[in-house]
PDB file of C-alpha atoms in Angstrom:
ATOM      1  CA  MET J  11     -38.756 -86.427  19.150  1.00 48.00           C
ATOM      2  CA  ALA J  12     -37.139 -89.040  17.101  1.00 52.00           C
ATOM      3  CA  ARG J  13     -37.206 -92.660  18.328  1.00 58.00           C
ATOM      4  CA  LYS J  14     -33.715 -93.781  19.476  1.00 68.00           C
ATOM      5  CA  GLU J  15     -32.722 -96.973  17.421  1.00 74.00           C
ATOM      6  CA  ARG J  16     -31.922-100.072  19.303  1.00 75.00           C
ATOM      7  CA  VAL J  17     -28.614-101.800  19.312  1.00 79.00           C
ATOM      8  CA  ILE J  18     -29.916-105.186  19.442  1.00 83.00           C
ATOM      9  CA  THR J  19     -32.780-106.363  17.239  1.00 85.00           C
ATOM     10  CA  THR J  20     -34.572-109.158  15.675  1.00 88.00           C
ATOM     11  CA  ILE J  21     -34.556-109.704  11.891  1.00 89.00           C
ATOM     12  CA  LYS J  22     -36.534-112.234   9.876  1.00 92.00           C
ATOM     13  CA  SER J  23     -35.083-113.739   6.754  1.00 92.00           C
ATOM     14  CA  GLU J  24     -36.894-116.083   4.485  1.00 92.00           C
ATOM     15  CA  PHE J  25     -34.667-118.446   2.195  1.00 91.00           C
ATOM     16  CA  ARG J  26     -35.638-120.923  -0.602  1.00 88.00           C
ATOM     17  CA  LEU J  27     -34.878-124.265   0.360  1.00 83.00           C
ATOM     18  CA  PHE J  28     -31.349-125.548  -0.653  1.00 82.00           C
ATOM     19  CA  ARG J  29     -30.042-121.968  -0.676  1.00 87.00           C
ATOM     20  CA  GLN J  30     -27.457-121.328   2.213  1.00 88.00           C
ATOM     21  CA  PRO J  31     -28.793-118.980   4.913  1.00 90.00           C
ATOM     22  CA  HIS J  32     -26.739-116.153   6.662  1.00 90.00           C
ATOM     23  CA  LYS J  33     -24.385-117.488   9.491  1.00 88.00           C
ATOM     24  CA  ILE J  34     -23.511-115.928  12.765  1.00 87.00           C
ATOM     25  CA  GLY J  35     -20.934-113.305  12.132  1.00 86.00           C
ATOM     26  CA  ASP J  36     -22.254-112.364   8.847  1.00 85.00           C
ATOM     27  CA  VAL J  37     -23.284-108.672   8.080  1.00 89.00           C
ATOM     28  CA  ILE J  38     -26.329-108.034   6.127  1.00 85.00           C
ATOM     29  CA  GLU J  39     -28.096-105.112   4.786  1.00 85.00           C
ATOM     30  CA  VAL J  40     -31.719-104.350   5.768  1.00 88.00           C
ATOM     31  CA  ASN J  41     -33.335-100.986   4.760  1.00 88.00           C
ATOM     32  CA  GLU J  42     -29.985 -99.462   3.908  1.00 83.00           C
ATOM     33  CA  LYS J  43     -28.592-100.456   7.435  1.00 83.00           C
ATOM     34  CA  SER J  44     -25.896-102.990   8.257  1.00 85.00           C
ATOM     35  CA  TYR J  45     -26.651-105.624  10.743  1.00 88.00           C
ATOM     36  CA  LEU J  46     -24.068-108.113  12.382  1.00 90.00           C
ATOM     37  CA  ILE J  47     -25.731-111.481  12.978  1.00 88.00           C
ATOM     38  CA  LEU J  48     -25.216-112.345  16.581  1.00 86.00           C
ATOM     39  CA  GLY J  49     -27.275-115.358  17.030  1.00 85.00           C
ATOM     40  CA  ILE J  50     -30.313-117.542  15.696  1.00 88.00           C
ATOM     41  CA  GLU J  51     -33.582-117.308  17.669  1.00 86.00           C
ATOM     42  CA  ARG J  52     -35.548-119.811  16.061  1.00 86.00           C
ATOM     43  CA  PHE J  53     -36.519-121.147  12.534  1.00 89.00           C
ATOM     44  CA  THR J  54     -39.526-122.740  10.772  1.00 87.00           C
ATOM     45  CA  LEU J  55     -39.457-124.811   7.738  1.00 86.00           C
ATOM     46  CA  TYR J  56     -42.574-124.806   5.706  1.00 86.00           C
ATOM     47  CA  GLY J  57     -42.786-126.205   2.037  1.00 84.00           C
ATOM     48  CA  PRO J  58     -39.911-124.647   0.041  1.00 87.00           C
ATOM     49  CA  TRP J  59     -39.309-121.828   2.576  1.00 89.00           C
ATOM     50  CA  LEU J  60     -36.856-121.846   5.515  1.00 89.00           C
ATOM     51  CA  THR J  61     -37.598-118.834   7.665  1.00 92.00           C
ATOM     52  CA  ILE J  62     -34.974-117.775  10.230  1.00 91.00           C
ATOM     53  CA  TRP J  63     -35.244-115.061  13.066  1.00 91.00           C
ATOM     54  CA  TYR J  64     -31.722-113.857  13.819  1.00 90.00           C
ATOM     55  CA  THR J  65     -30.654-111.623  16.667  1.00 87.00           C
ATOM     56  CA  CYS J  66     -28.643-108.664  15.360  1.00 88.00           C
ATOM     57  CA  GLN J  67     -26.594-105.879  16.229  1.00 88.00           C
ATOM     58  CA  ASN J  68     -27.279-102.423  14.220  1.00 85.00           C
ATOM     59  CA  LEU J  69     -23.730-101.438  13.350  1.00 85.00           C
ATOM     60  CA  LEU J  70     -24.784 -97.920  12.628  1.00 80.00           C
ATOM     61  CA  VAL J  71     -25.673 -97.423  16.320  1.00 75.00           C
ATOM     62  CA  THR J  72     -22.475 -96.604  18.317  1.00 73.00           C
ATOM     63  CA  ASP J  73     -23.623 -95.075  21.558  1.00 73.00           C
ATOM     64  CA  PHE J  74     -23.658 -98.141  23.847  1.00 67.00           C
ATOM     65  CA  VAL J  75     -21.444 -99.572  26.700  1.00 67.00           C
ATOM     66  CA  SER J  76     -19.273-102.240  25.511  1.00 66.00           C
ATOM     67  CA  MET J  77     -19.452-105.548  27.410  1.00 63.00           C
ATOM     68  CA  LYS J  78     -17.136-108.524  27.593  1.00 59.00           C
ATOM     69  CA  LYS J  79     -17.827-111.226  24.858  1.00 57.00           C
ATOM     70  CA  ALA J  80     -20.238-113.788  25.832  1.00 56.00           C
ATOM     71  CA  TYR J  81     -19.012-117.382  26.316  1.00 56.00           C
ATOM     72  CA  LYS J  82     -20.929-120.489  26.456  1.00 56.00           C
ATOM     73  CA  GLU J  83     -21.249-121.513  30.042  1.00 60.00           C
ATOM     74  CA  PRO J  84     -19.153-124.213  31.446  1.00 70.00           C
ATOM     75  CA  HIS J  85     -20.034-127.793  30.836  1.00 79.00           C
ATOM     76  CA  ALA J  86     -22.235-126.734  28.002  1.00 86.00           C
ATOM     77  CA  VAL J  87     -21.577-128.796  24.781  1.00 87.00           C
ATOM     78  CA  GLU J  88     -22.025-127.924  21.169  1.00 89.00           C
ATOM     79  CA  ALA J  89     -23.691-130.602  19.088  1.00 90.00           C
ATOM     80  CA  TYR J  90     -25.596-130.907  15.687  1.00 91.00           C
ATOM     81  CA  VAL J  91     -28.225-132.872  14.072  1.00 91.00           C
ATOM     82  CA  ARG J  92     -28.419-133.748  10.307  1.00 93.00           C
ATOM     83  CA  LEU J  93     -31.884-134.585   8.771  1.00 91.00           C
ATOM     84  CA  LYS J  94     -33.604-134.682   5.384  1.00 90.00           C
ATOM     85  CA  HIS J  95     -35.299-131.480   4.629  1.00 84.00           C
ATOM     86  CA  ASP J  96     -38.794-133.030   4.836  1.00 84.00           C
ATOM     87  CA  ASP J  97     -38.057-135.036   8.096  1.00 86.00           C
ATOM     88  CA  ASN J  98     -40.793-134.241  10.483  1.00 86.00           C
ATOM     89  CA  ARG J  99     -38.227-134.797  13.290  1.00 89.00           C
ATOM     90  CA  ILE J 100     -36.836-131.196  12.587  1.00 86.00           C
ATOM     91  CA  LYS J 101     -39.764-129.947  14.671  1.00 85.00           C
ATOM     92  CA  LEU J 102     -38.321-131.782  17.765  1.00 87.00           C
ATOM     93  CA  PHE J 103     -35.293-129.769  17.856  1.00 88.00           C
ATOM     94  CA  GLU J 104     -36.702-126.478  19.132  1.00 86.00           C
ATOM     95  CA  LEU J 105     -35.152-124.416  21.969  1.00 84.00           C
ATOM     96  CA  GLY J 106     -35.673-125.813  25.298  1.00 82.00           C
ATOM     97  CA  THR J 107     -36.104-129.335  24.390  1.00 85.00           C
ATOM     98  CA  VAL J 108     -34.166-132.070  26.066  1.00 83.00           C
ATOM     99  CA  HIS J 109     -32.271-134.684  24.081  1.00 85.00           C
ATOM    100  CA  TYR J 110     -29.737-137.430  25.181  1.00 84.00           C
ATOM    101  CA  ILE J 111     -26.130-137.241  23.841  1.00 85.00           C
ATOM    102  CA  LYS J 112     -24.031-140.230  24.681  1.00 86.00           C
ATOM    103  CA  GLY J 113     -26.546-141.190  27.684  1.00 81.00           C
ATOM    104  CA  GLN J 114     -26.560-137.725  29.224  1.00 82.00           C
ATOM    105  CA  ALA J 115     -29.464-135.364  28.977  1.00 83.00           C
ATOM    106  CA  TYR J 116     -28.938-131.853  27.348  1.00 86.00           C
ATOM    107  CA  LYS J 117     -31.361-128.818  27.055  1.00 86.00           C
ATOM    108  CA  ILE J 118     -31.190-127.022  23.686  1.00 89.00           C
ATOM    109  CA  GLN J 119     -30.219-123.300  24.702  1.00 88.00           C
ATOM    110  CA  GLU J 120     -29.274-121.500  21.467  1.00 88.00           C
ATOM    111  CA  TYR J 121     -28.753-122.431  17.916  1.00 90.00           C
ATOM    112  CA  THR J 122     -25.253-121.917  16.564  1.00 90.00           C
ATOM    113  CA  GLU J 123     -25.672-122.666  12.813  1.00 89.00           C
ATOM    114  CA  LEU J 124     -28.144-123.778  10.178  1.00 89.00           C
ATOM    115  CA  LEU J 125     -26.517-125.289   7.116  1.00 90.00           C
ATOM    116  CA  ILE J 126     -28.092-126.728   3.784  1.00 89.00           C
ATOM    117  CA  LYS J 127     -25.959-129.800   2.754  1.00 88.00           C
ATOM    118  CA  GLY J 128     -27.529-131.208  -0.400  1.00 87.00           C
ATOM    119  CA  MET J 129     -30.984-132.361   0.527  1.00 87.00           C
ATOM    120  CA  ASP J 130     -30.084-132.292   4.257  1.00 90.00           C
ATOM    121  CA  ILE J 131     -30.447-129.497   6.746  1.00 90.00           C
ATOM    122  CA  GLU J 132     -27.735-129.623   9.546  1.00 92.00           C
ATOM    123  CA  ILE J 133     -28.962-127.784  12.812  1.00 90.00           C
ATOM    124  CA  SER J 134     -25.946-126.970  15.223  1.00 92.00           C
ATOM    125  CA  PHE J 135     -27.042-126.013  18.816  1.00 92.00           C
ATOM    126  CA  ILE J 136     -25.407-125.342  22.357  1.00 91.00           C
ATOM    127  CA  GLY J 137     -26.808-127.778  25.088  1.00 89.00           C
ATOM    128  CA  ARG J 138     -26.731-127.305  28.845  1.00 87.00           C
ATOM    129  CA  PRO J 139     -26.522-130.465  30.829  1.00 87.00           C
ATOM    130  CA  ILE J 140     -29.550-131.659  32.892  1.00 82.00           C
ATOM    131  CA  HIS J 141     -28.525-133.166  36.085  1.00 76.00           C
ATOM    132  CA  PRO J 142     -30.941-135.157  38.460  1.00 69.00           C
ATOM    133  CA  VAL J 143     -31.481-134.216  42.027  1.00 65.00           C
ATOM    134  CA  ASP J 144     -29.251-135.957  44.589  1.00 75.00           C
ATOM    135  CA  ARG J 145     -30.775-139.381  45.488  1.00 74.00           C
ATOM    136  CA  LYS J 146     -31.282-138.829  49.177  1.00 78.00           C
ATOM    137  CA  GLU J 147     -32.902-135.356  48.553  1.00 77.00           C
ATOM    138  CA  ALA J 148     -35.224-137.116  45.805  1.00 71.00           C
ATOM    139  CA  ARG J 149     -36.249-139.763  48.487  1.00 75.00           C
ATOM    140  CA  ALA J 150     -36.908-137.293  51.260  1.00 79.00           C
ATOM    141  CA  LYS J 151     -38.855-135.173  48.722  1.00 76.00           C
ATOM    142  CA  LEU J 152     -41.111-138.214  47.651  1.00 74.00           C
ATOM    143  CA  PHE J 153     -41.670-139.230  51.314  1.00 79.00           C
ATOM    144  CA  SER J 154     -42.792-135.756  52.283  1.00 78.00           C
ATOM    145  CA  GLU J 155     -45.175-135.782  49.306  1.00 74.00           C
ATOM    146  CA  ARG J 156     -46.660-138.900  50.323  1.00 73.00           C
ATOM    147  CA  ARG J 157     -47.074-138.142  53.730  1.00 79.00           C
ATOM    148  CA  LYS J 158     -48.889-134.848  52.798  1.00 74.00           C
ATOM    149  CA  LYS J 159     -51.118-136.986  50.440  1.00 72.00           C
ATOM    150  CA  LEU J 160     -52.016-139.404  53.293  1.00 80.00           C
ATOM    151  CA  GLN J 161     -52.272-136.345  55.741  1.00 75.00           C
ATOM    152  CA  LEU J 162     -49.846-138.071  58.213  1.00 62.00           C
ATOM    153  CA  GLU J 163     -48.000-136.378  60.974  1.00 60.00           C
ATOM    154  CA  ILE J 164     -45.050-137.479  63.099  1.00 59.00           C
ATOM    155  CA  LEU J 165     -45.161-136.577  66.602  1.00 57.00           C
TER     156      LEU J 165
END
């Protein structure tokens, strides 16, 4: 029995540094199959090579149920950072990391674009705001934990 092809798959692509990588929305050919780039999963920069893992849709597979277009969640922001290609701070902008933008903490959820601009790399991403717990709730939690630590009971 033939294996059913998947609609969504990951494709790894390598680019020489300073060559523009594929963008979300581009159609690429891999093994004589057409794939639509839906997103960027992760990337690495090693010497003169930029490696990108893309989330792609196999355009030859048509037997699936169509869903609504995914939108970024409310209050999420799109931001970008531009760094020199050899700047070690590029490694700080991995998925799941927290960064402050205009005094507000945001967690990187998804990459939206990687651009090569001269000797720089521009990383665009969607960030979800991180909100602290309410003050009263935080104080109550702290008090409860201290009480547990001291093994105190209130009668």
